[in-house]
Coordinates of C-alpha atoms in Angstrom, one line a residue:
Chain P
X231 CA 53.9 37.8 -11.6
X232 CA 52.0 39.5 -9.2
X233 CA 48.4 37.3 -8.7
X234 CA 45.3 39.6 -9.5
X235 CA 43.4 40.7 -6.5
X236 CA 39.9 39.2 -6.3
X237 CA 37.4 41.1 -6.9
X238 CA 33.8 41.4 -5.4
X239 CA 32.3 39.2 -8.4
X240 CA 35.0 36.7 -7.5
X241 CA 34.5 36.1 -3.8
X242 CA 30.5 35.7 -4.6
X243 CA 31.7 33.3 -7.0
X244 CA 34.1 31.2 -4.5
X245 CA 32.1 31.5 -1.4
X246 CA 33.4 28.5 1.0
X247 CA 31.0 25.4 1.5
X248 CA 31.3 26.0 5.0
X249 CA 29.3 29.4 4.8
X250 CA 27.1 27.7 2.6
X251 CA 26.2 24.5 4.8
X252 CA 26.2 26.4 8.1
X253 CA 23.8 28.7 6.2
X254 CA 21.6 25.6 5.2
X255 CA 21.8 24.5 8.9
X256 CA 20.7 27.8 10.0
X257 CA 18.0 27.9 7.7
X258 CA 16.4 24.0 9.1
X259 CA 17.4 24.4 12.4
X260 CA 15.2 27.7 13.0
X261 CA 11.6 27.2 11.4
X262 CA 12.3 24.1 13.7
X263 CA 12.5 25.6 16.7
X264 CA 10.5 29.0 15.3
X265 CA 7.8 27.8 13.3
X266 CA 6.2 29.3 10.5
X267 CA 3.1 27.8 9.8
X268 CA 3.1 27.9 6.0
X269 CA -0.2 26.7 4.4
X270 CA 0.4 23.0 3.0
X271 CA -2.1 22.7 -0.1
X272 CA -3.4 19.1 -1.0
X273 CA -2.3 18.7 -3.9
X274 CA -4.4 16.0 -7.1
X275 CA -2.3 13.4 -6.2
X276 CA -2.7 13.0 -2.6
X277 CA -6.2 13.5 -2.8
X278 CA -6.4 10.6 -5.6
X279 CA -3.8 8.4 -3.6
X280 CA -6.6 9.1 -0.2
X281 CA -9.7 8.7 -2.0
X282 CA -8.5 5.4 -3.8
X283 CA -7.8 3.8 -0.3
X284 CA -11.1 5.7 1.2
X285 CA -12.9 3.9 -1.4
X286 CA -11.6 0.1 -0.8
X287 CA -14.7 -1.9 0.3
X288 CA -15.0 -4.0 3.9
X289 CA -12.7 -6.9 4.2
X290 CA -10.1 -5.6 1.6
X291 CA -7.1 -6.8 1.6
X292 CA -3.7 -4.6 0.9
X293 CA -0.4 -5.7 -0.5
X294 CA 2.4 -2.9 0.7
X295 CA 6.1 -3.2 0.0
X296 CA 8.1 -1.7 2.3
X297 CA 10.8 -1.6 0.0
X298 CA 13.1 1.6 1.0
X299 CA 16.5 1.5 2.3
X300 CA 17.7 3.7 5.6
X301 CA 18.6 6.3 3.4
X302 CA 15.1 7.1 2.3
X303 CA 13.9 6.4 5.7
X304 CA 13.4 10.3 6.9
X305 CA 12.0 11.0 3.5
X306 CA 9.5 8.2 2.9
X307 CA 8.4 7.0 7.0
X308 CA 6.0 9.9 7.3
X309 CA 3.8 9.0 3.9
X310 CA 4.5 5.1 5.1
X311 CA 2.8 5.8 8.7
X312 CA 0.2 8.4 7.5
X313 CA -0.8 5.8 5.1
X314 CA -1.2 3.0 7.9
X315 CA -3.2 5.1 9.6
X316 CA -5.3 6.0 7.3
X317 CA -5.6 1.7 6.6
X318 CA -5.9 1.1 10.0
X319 CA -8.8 4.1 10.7
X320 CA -10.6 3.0 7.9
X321 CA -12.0 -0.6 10.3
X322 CA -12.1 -3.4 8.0
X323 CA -8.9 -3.5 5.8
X324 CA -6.0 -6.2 6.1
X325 CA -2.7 -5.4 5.1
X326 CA -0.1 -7.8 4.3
X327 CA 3.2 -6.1 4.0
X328 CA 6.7 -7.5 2.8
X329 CA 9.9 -5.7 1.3
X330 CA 12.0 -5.8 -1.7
X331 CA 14.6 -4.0 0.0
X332 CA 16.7 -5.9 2.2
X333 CA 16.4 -2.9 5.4
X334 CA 12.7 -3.0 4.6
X335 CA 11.8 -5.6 7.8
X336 CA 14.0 -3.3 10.7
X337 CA 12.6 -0.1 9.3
X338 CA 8.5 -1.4 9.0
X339 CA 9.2 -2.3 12.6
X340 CA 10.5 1.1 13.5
X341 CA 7.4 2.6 11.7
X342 CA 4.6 0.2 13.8
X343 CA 6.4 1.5 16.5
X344 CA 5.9 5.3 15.6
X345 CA 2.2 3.7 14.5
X346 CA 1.2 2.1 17.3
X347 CA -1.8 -0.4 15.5
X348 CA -2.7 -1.2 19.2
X349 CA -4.5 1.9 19.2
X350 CA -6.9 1.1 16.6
X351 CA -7.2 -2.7 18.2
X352 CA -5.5 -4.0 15.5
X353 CA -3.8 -7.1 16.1
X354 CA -0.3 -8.9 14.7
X355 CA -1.4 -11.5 12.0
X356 CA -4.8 -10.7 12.3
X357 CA -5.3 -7.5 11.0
X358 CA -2.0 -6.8 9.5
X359 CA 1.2 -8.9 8.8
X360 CA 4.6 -8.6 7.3
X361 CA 5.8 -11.8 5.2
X362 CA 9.5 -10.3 5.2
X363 CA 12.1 -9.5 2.3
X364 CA 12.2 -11.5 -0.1
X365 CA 15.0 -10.9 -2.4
X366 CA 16.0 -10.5 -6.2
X367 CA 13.3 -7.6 -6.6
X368 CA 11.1 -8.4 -9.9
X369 CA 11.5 -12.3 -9.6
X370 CA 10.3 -11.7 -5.7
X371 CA 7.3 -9.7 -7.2
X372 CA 6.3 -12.1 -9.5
X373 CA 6.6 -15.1 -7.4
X374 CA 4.4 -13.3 -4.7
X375 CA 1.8 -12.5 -7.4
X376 CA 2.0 -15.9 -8.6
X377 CA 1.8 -17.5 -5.1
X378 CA 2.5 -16.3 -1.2
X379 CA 2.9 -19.5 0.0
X380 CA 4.4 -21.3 -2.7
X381 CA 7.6 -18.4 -1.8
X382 CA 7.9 -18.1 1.4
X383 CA 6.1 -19.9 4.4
X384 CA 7.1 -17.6 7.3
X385 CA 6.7 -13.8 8.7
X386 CA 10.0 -11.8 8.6
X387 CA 10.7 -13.4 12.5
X388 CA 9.9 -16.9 11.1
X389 CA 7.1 -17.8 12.4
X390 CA 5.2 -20.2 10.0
X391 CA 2.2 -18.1 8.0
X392 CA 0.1 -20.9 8.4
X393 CA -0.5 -19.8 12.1
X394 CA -1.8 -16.3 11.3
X395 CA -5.7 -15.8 10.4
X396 CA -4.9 -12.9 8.1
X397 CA -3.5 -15.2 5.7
X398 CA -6.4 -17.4 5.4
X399 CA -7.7 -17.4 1.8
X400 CA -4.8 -15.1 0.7
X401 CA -2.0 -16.2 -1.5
X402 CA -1.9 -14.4 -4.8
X403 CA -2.0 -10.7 -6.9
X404 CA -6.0 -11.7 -7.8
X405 CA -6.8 -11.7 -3.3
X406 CA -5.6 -7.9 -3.2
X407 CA -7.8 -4.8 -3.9
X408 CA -4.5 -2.5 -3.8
X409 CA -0.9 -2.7 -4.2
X410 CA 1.3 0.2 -2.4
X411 CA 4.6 0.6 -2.7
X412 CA 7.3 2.8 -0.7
X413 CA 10.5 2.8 -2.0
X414 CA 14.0 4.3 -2.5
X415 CA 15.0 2.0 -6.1
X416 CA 13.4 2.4 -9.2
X417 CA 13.5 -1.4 -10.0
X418 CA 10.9 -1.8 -7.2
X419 CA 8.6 0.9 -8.5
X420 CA 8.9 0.5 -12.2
X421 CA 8.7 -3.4 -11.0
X422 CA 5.4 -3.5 -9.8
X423 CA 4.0 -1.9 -13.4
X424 CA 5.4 -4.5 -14.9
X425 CA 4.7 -7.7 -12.2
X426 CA 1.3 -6.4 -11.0
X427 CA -0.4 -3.7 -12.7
X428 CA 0.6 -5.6 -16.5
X429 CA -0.2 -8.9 -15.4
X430 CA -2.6 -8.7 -12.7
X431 CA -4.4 -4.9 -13.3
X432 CA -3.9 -4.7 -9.6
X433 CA -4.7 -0.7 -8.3
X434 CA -1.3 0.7 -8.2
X435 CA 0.1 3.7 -5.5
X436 CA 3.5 4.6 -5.2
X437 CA 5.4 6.6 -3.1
X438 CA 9.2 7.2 -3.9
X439 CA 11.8 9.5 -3.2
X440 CA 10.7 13.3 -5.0
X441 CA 13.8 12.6 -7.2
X442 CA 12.3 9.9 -8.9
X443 CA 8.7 11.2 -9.5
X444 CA 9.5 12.7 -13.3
X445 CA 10.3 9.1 -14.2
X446 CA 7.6 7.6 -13.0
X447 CA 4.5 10.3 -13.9
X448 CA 4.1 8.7 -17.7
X449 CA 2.8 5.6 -15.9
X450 CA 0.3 7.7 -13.8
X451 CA -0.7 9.3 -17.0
X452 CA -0.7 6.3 -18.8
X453 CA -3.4 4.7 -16.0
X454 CA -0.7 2.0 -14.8
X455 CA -0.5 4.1 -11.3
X456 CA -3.5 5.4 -9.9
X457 CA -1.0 8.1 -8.0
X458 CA 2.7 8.4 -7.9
X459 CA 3.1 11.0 -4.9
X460 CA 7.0 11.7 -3.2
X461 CA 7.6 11.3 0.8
X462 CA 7.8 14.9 0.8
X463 CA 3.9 15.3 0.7
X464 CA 3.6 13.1 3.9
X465 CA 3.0 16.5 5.4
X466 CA -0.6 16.8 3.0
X467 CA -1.6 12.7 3.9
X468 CA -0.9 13.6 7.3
X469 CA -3.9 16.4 7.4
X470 CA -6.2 14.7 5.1
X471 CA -5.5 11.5 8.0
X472 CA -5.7 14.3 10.3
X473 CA -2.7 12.6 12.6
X474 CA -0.3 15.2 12.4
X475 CA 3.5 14.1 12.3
X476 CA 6.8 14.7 10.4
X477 CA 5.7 15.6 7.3
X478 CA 3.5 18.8 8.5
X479 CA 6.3 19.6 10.7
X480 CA 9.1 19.3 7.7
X481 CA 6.8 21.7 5.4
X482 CA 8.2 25.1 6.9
X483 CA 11.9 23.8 6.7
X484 CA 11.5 22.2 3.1
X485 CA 10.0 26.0 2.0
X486 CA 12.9 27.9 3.7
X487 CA 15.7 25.3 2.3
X488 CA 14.0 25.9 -0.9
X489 CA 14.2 29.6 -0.9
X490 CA 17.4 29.6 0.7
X491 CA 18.4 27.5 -2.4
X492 CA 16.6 30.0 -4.5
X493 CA 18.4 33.0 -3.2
X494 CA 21.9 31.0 -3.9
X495 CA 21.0 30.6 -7.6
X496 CA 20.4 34.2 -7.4
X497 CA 23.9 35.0 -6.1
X498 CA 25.4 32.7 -8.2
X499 CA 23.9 34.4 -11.4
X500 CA 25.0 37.8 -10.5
X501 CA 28.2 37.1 -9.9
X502 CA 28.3 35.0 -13.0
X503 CA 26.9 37.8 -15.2
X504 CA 28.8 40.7 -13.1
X505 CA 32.2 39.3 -13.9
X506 CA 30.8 39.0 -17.1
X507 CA 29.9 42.9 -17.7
X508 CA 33.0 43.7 -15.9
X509 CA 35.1 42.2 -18.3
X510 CA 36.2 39.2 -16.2
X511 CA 35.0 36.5 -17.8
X512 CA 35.0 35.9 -21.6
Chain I
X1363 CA 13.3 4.5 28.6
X1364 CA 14.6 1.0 28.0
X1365 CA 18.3 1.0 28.1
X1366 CA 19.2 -0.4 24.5
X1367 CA 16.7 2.6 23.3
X1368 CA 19.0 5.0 24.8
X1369 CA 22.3 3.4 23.5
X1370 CA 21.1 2.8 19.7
X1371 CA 19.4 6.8 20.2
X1372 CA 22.7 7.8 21.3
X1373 CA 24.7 6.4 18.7
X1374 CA 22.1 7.2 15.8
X1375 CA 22.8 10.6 16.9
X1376 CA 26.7 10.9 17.6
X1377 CA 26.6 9.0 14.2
X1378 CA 24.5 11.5 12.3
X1379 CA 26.8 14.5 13.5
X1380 CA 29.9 12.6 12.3
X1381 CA 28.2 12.0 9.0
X1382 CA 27.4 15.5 8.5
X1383 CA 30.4 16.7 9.3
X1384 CA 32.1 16.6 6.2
X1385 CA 29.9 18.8 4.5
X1386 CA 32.3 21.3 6.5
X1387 CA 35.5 19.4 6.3
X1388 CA 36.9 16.2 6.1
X1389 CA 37.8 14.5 9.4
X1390 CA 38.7 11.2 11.8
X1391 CA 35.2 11.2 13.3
X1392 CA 33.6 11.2 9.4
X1393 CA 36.1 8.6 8.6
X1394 CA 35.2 6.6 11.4
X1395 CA 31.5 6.6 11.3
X1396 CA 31.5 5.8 7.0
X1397 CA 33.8 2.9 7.6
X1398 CA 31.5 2.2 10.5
X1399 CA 28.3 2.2 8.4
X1400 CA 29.9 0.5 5.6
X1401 CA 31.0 -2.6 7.7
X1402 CA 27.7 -2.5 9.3
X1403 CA 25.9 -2.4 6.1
X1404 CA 27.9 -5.0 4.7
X1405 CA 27.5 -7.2 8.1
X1406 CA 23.6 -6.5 7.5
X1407 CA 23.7 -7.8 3.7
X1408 CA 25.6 -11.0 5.0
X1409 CA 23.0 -11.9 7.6
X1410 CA 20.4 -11.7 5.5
X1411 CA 22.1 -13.3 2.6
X1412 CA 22.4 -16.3 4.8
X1413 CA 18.7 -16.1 5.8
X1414 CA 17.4 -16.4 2.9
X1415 CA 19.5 -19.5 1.5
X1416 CA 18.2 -20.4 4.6
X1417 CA 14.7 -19.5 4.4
X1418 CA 14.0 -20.0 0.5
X1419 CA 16.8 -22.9 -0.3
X1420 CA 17.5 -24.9 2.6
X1421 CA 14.2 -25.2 4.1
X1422 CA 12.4 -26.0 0.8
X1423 CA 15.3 -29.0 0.1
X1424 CA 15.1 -30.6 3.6
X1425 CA 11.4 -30.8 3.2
X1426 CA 11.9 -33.0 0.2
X1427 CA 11.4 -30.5 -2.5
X1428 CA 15.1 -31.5 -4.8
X1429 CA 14.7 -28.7 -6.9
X1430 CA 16.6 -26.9 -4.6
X1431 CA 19.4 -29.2 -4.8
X1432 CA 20.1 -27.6 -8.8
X1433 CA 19.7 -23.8 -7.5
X1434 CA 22.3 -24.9 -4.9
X1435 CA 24.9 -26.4 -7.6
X1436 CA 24.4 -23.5 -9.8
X1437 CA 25.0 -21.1 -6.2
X1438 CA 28.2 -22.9 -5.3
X1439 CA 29.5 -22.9 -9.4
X1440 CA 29.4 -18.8 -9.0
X1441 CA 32.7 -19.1 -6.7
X1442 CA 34.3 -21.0 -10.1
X1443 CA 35.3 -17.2 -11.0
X1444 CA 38.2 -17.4 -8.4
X1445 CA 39.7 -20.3 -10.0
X1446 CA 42.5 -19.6 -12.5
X1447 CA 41.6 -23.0 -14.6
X1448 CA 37.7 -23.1 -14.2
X1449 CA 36.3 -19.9 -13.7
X1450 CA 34.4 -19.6 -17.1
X1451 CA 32.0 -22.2 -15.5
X1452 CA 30.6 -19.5 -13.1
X1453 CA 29.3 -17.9 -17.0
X1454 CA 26.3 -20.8 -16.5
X1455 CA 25.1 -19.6 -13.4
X1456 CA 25.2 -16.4 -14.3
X1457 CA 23.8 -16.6 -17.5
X1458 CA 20.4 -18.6 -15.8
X1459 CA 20.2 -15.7 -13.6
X1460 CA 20.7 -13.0 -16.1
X1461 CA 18.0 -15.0 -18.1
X1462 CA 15.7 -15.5 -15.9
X1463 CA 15.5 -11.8 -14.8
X1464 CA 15.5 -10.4 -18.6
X1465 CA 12.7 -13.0 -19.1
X1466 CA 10.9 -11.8 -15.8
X1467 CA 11.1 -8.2 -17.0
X1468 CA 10.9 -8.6 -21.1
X1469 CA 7.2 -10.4 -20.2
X1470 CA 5.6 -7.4 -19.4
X1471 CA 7.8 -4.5 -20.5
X1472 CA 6.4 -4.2 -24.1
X1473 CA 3.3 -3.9 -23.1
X1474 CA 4.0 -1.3 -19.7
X1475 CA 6.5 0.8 -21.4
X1476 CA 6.3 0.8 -25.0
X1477 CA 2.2 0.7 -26.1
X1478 CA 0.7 2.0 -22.9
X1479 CA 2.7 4.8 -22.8
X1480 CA 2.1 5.4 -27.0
X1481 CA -1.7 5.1 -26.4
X1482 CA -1.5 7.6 -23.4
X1483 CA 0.5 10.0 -25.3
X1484 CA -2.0 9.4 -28.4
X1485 CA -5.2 9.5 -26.4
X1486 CA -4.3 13.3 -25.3
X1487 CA -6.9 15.6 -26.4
X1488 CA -6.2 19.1 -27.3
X1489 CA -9.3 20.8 -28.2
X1490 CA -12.5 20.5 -26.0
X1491 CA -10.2 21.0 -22.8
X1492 CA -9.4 24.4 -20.9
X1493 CA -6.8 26.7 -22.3
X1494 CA -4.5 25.5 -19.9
X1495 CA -4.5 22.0 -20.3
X1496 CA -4.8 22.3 -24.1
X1497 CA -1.7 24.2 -24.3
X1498 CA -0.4 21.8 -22.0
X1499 CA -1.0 19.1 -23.9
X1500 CA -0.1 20.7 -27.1
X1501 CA 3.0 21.3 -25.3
X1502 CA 3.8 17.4 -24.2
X1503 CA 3.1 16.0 -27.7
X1504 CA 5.7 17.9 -29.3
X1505 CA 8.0 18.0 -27.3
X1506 CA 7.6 13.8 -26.7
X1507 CA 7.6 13.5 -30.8
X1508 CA 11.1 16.3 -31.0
X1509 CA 12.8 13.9 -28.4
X1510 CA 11.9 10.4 -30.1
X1511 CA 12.8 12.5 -33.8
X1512 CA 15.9 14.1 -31.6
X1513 CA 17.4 10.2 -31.2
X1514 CA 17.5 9.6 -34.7
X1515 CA 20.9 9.2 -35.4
X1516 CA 21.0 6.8 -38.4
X1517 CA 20.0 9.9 -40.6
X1518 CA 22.6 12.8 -39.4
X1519 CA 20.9 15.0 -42.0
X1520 CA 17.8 14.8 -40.2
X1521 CA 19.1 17.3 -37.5
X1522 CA 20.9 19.7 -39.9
X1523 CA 19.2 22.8 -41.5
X1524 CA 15.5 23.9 -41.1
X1525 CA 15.0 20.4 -39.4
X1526 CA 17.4 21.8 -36.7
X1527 CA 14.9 23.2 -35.3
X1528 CA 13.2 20.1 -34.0
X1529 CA 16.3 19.1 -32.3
X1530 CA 16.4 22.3 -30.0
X1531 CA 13.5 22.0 -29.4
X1532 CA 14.3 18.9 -28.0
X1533 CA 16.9 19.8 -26.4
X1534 CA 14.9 22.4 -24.5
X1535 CA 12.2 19.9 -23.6
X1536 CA 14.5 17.8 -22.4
X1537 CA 16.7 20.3 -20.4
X1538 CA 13.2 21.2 -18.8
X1539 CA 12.8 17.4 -18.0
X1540 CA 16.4 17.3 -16.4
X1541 CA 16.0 20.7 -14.4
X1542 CA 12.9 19.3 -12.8
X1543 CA 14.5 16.0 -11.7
X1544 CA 17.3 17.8 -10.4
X1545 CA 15.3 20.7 -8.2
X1546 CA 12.8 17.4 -6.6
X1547 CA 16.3 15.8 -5.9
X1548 CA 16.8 18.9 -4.0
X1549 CA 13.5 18.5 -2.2
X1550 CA 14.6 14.7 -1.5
X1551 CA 17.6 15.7 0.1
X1552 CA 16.6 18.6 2.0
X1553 CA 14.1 16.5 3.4
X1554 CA 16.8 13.8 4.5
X1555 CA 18.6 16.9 6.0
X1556 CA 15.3 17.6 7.9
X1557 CA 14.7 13.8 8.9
X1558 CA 18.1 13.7 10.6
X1559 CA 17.9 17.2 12.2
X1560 CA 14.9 16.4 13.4
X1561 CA 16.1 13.0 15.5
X1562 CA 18.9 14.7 16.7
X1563 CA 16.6 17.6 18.6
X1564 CA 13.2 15.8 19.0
X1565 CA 14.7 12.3 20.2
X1566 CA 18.5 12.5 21.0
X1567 CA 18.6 16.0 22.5
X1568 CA 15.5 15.1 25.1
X1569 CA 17.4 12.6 26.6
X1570 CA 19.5 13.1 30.1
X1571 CA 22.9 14.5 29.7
X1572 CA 22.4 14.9 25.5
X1573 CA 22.4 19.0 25.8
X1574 CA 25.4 18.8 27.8
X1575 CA 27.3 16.1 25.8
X1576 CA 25.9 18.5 21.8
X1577 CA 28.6 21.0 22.5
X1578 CA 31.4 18.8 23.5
X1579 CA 31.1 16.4 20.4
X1580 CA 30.7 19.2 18.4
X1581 CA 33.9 21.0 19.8
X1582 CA 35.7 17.8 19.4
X1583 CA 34.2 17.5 16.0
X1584 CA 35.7 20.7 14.9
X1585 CA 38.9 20.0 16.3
X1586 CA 38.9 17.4 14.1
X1587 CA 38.6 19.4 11.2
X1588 CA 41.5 21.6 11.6
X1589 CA 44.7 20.2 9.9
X1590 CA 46.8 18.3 11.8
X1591 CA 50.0 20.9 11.7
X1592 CA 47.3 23.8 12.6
X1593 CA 46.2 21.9 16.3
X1594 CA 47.3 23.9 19.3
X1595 CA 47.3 21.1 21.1
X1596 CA 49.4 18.8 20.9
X1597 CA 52.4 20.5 19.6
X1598 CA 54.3 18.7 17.0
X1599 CA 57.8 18.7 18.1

C-alpha cells in the first residue's frame, strides 16, 4: 500500500530538531551580538533579598554555601558575584563561605576571580574566607551550626583556621546575622530550613536554579526564607549593585528564547488542531 | 594571558561545542567529550572522597580523638557487600548512616514542613486586602485544601459524584503547579544555553587563532554527524 503523502499539518507537526536547535541558536546568538535593550524590572524578591543584606549592621558576619555544581554554574555565578559585591561594597561585613556541593571550592574560586575582592581592599581570611566542602549535606549543616571548628579545622587549601583573624569569635549558627545559599540540589536548600532557619531562626536567602523556585516559595510564604530568588534574576541584583555583568547581559537572550519558545507552542497547536479540523487526527 | 588559562579556555570551549552537538546529531566528538566529562567527574569525586577521610577522619584520629577509629570500622565494613558469605554486614553501616541522616532531617521537618506551612496557609487573609490579592488568596486556599482532599484515597467514594468536582479542581491547580515548574525549567536551561554561548564568544573566541580554529571544529563537527556510509571521504571500499 501506497504511504499517504504528508500533508502541511504533518510537516508542522514533524519539523526536525535540527531546524529547531539551529533556530534556538539563532535566536541567543543574535541579541548577543545585536542587543536589545529590554527593560529588566526589579522584581519583590530581589528588592527583599537587597534590602535584607543592605540592612545587616557593622561587623556582621555572613554564612554562604556555595553549594552548586558546574552545571548550574552559568545560571547561578552572576546572582553569586552580584551578591559579593554587594557584601563587599557594603564595608564592614565578613563572609565565611563553605559548600555542600562537592564542585562548590573550584567554582567559588572561579567567582573571586570574576569578583576581584582586592578592589574593595578586602583581604583573604580577614574579610572573607571559605572553610571548604564539607560533605554528607544536612549532617555538614548541622554540624557547622553546631560548631565550625569542632568540623573542620582548615580552609578548603588546608590551611589551619586558626591562623585567619576572620574566624576569631566565630564558630556556630548563633555568630551569623544571615545565611545565603546558592545551589543546584534541593537537599541543600530545603536543608538549610530545616538545619538553620528551624533550629537556629537564622535570616534565610536562597538562590537556586528557576526550576526549583515553585518548590521552595511555601517556605518564603511561610517566613522560613526571607527571599527565594532564581540565578536568572542576576541580571536585576546586578542593577540594584549597579556592577553590571552576565545577568543584564543574558536578559535580552532569555526574552527572545522565551518567545521563540512561545511561538513554537503556537505552531505546535495549530498543527495539532489543523490535523484535527482536517480530519487527520481522531 | 597565563598559559594554562589559555589551554583550560581552550578546552572549556572545544568541549562545550562537542557537548552541544548532539542537540543536532549524535557523533564521535559528543561521545568523546561525555565519556570525557564523566571520567573527569568521577576522577573529581575520588579526590575529594579521599580528602575528606583525610581531612575529617584521619586527621581527627591521629590527633588522639579514637572516635574516629569506630567511623573507620563501620567505612571499611561497607565493602562486606562484595563478599558472597558476609555481605549482609555492610546492612550495619548502612543502617547508622541511613539513621543518622533520617534523625538529622526528622528533627526539624515537622515543625518546617508540616505546621509552618499549615499556619501560613491558615494565617491568609482574604477580606481587608486588595481585590487582587484576596482573590488570590481565595484562590490558594482552595486549591491547597482540593489537593490535600484530592490524596484521599482510603475513601474512593470521596472522589465520585458531586464530590468530583473537588478532585478537578485539583487536578487543575495542580496542572497549574506543574506547568509553571516546567516553563522556569525552561528559563533555567535557556539560561545555561546563554552561560555557555556566552564563554565560547566573550572568552574563547577573543583569544589568538580561536576565529580561525570556530569554523574548522565546527566543519569537522558536522562531518561527524553525517553517517558513516554517507562520508565522501573516505570511500568505503
Amino acid at each position: 500500500m501506497a504511504a499517504q503523502p504528508k500533508t502541511i499539518w504533518d510537516r508542522l507537526e514533524d519539523i526536525p530538531r535540527e531546524i529547531l536547535y539551529g533556530l534556538l541558536l539563532i535566536t541567543i546568538i543574535l541579541p548577543m551580538i545585536y542587543p536589545i535593550g529590554f527593560p529588566v524590572p526589579i522584581s519583590a524578591e530581589v528588592q527583599r533579598w537587597y534590602n535584607t543584606i543592605d540592612a545587616l549592621p557593622a561587623g556582621s558576619v555572613v554564612m554562604i554555601d556555595f553549594g552548586y555544581s558546574g552545571g548550574g554554574e552559568p545560571e547561578l555565578a552572576p546572582m553569586a558575584v552580584a551578591v559579593y559585591h554587594h557584601l563587599f561594597k557594603k564595608g564592614d561585613i565578613k563572609v565565611v563561605t563553605m559548600s555542600t556541593s562537592i564542585e562548590g571550592p573550584l567554582l567559588w574560586e572561579k567567582a573571586m576571580l570574576e569578583l576581584n575582592p582586592a578592589q574593595y581592599g578586602k583581604q583573604y581570611g580577614v574579610d572573607y574566607i571559605h572553610i571548604g566542602y564539607i560533605a554528607n549535606v544536612e549532617a555538614a549543616m548541622a554540624a557547622v551550626g553546631k560548631s565550625i571548628s569542632a568540623t573542620t579545622t582548615t580552609d578548603y587549601k588546608g590551611t589551619p583556621l586558626s591562623q585567619y583573624s576572620i574566624m576569631e569569635g566565630v564558630d556556630n549558627a548563633a555568630d551569623f546575622a544571615l545565611l545565603i545559599c546558592y545551589t543546584t540540589g534541593g537537599d541543600q536548600s530545603e536543608g538549610w530550613v530545616r538545619q538553620w532557619y528551624t533550629t537556629y531562626q537564622t535570616p534565610y536567602l536562597s538562590c537556586v536554579l528557576a526550576m526549583m523556585v515553585p518548590t521552595m516559595l511555601p517556605y518564603q510564604k511561610a517566613g522560613q526564607i526571607v527571599s527565594v530568588t532564581s540565578g536568572a534574576q542576576a541580571g536585576q541584583m546586578e542593577l540594584l549593585v549597579e556592577v553590571p555583568g552576565r545577568g543584564i547581559k543574558s536578559a535580552d537572550v532569555i526574552t527572545m528564547t522565551h518567545l521563540l519558545c512561545i511561538a513554537f507552542v503556537v505552531v505546535g497547536n495549530i498543527a495539532y488542531f489543523g490535523k484535527k479540523f482536517s480530519g487527520g487526527k481522531k | 594571558m597565563e598559559l594554562a588559562s589559555i589551554i583550560q579556555i581552550w578546552l572549556a570551549a572545544l568541549f562545550t561545542i562537542w557537548i552541544y552537538t548532539i542537540a543536532f546529531r549524535d557523533d564521535a566528538f559528543f561521545k568523546f567529550a561525555e565519556h570525557t566529562f564523566v571520567g573527569a567527574a568521577a576522577g573529581h569525586s575520588i579526590v575529594y572522597g579521599v580528602d575528606n577521610i583525610i581531612r575529617y577522619g584521619w586527621a581527627p584520629m591521629t590527633a588522639g580523638n579514637m572516635m574516629y577509629a569506630v567511623v573507620f570500622i563501620l567505612g571499611i565494613l561497607l565493602y562486606t557487600r562484595f563478599h558472597q558469605t558476609y555481605f549482609w554486614v555492610s546492612r550495619v553501616p548502612l543502617s547508622v548512616v541511613v539513621g543518622i541522616g533520617i534523625g538529622l532531617s526528622m528533627r526539624t521537618t515537622v515543625t518546617s514542613e508540616f505546621i509552618a506551612q499549615i499556619i501560613s496557609t491558615a494565617q491568609m487573609k482574604v477580606l481587608g486586602l486588595d481585590a487582587w490579592t484576596g482573590f488570590s488568596n481565595l484562590l490558594f486556599i482552595i486549591i491547597v485544601l482540593a489537593t490535600v482532599y484530592f490524596f484521599i484515597f482510603t475513601f474512593p467514594k470521596a472522589h465520585g459524584g458531586s464530590l468530583g468536582i473537588i478532585s478537578k479542581v485539583a487536578r487543575y491547580g495542580m496542572m497549574a503547579a506543574f506547568g509553571y515548574s516546567f516553563a522556569n525549567t525552561v528559563l533555567s536551561r535557556f539560561n545555561m544555553i546563554f552561560g555557555r554561548i556566552d564563554y565560547v564568544m566573550n572568552t574563547w573566541l577573543v583569544l589568538p587563532y580561536a576565529m580561525l580554529a570556530l569554523p574548522v571544529i565546527l566543519l569537522l563537527a558536522i562531518y561527524a554527524m553525517i553517517p558513516a556510509e554517507r562520508r565522501p571521504w573516505p570511500k568505503k571500499s
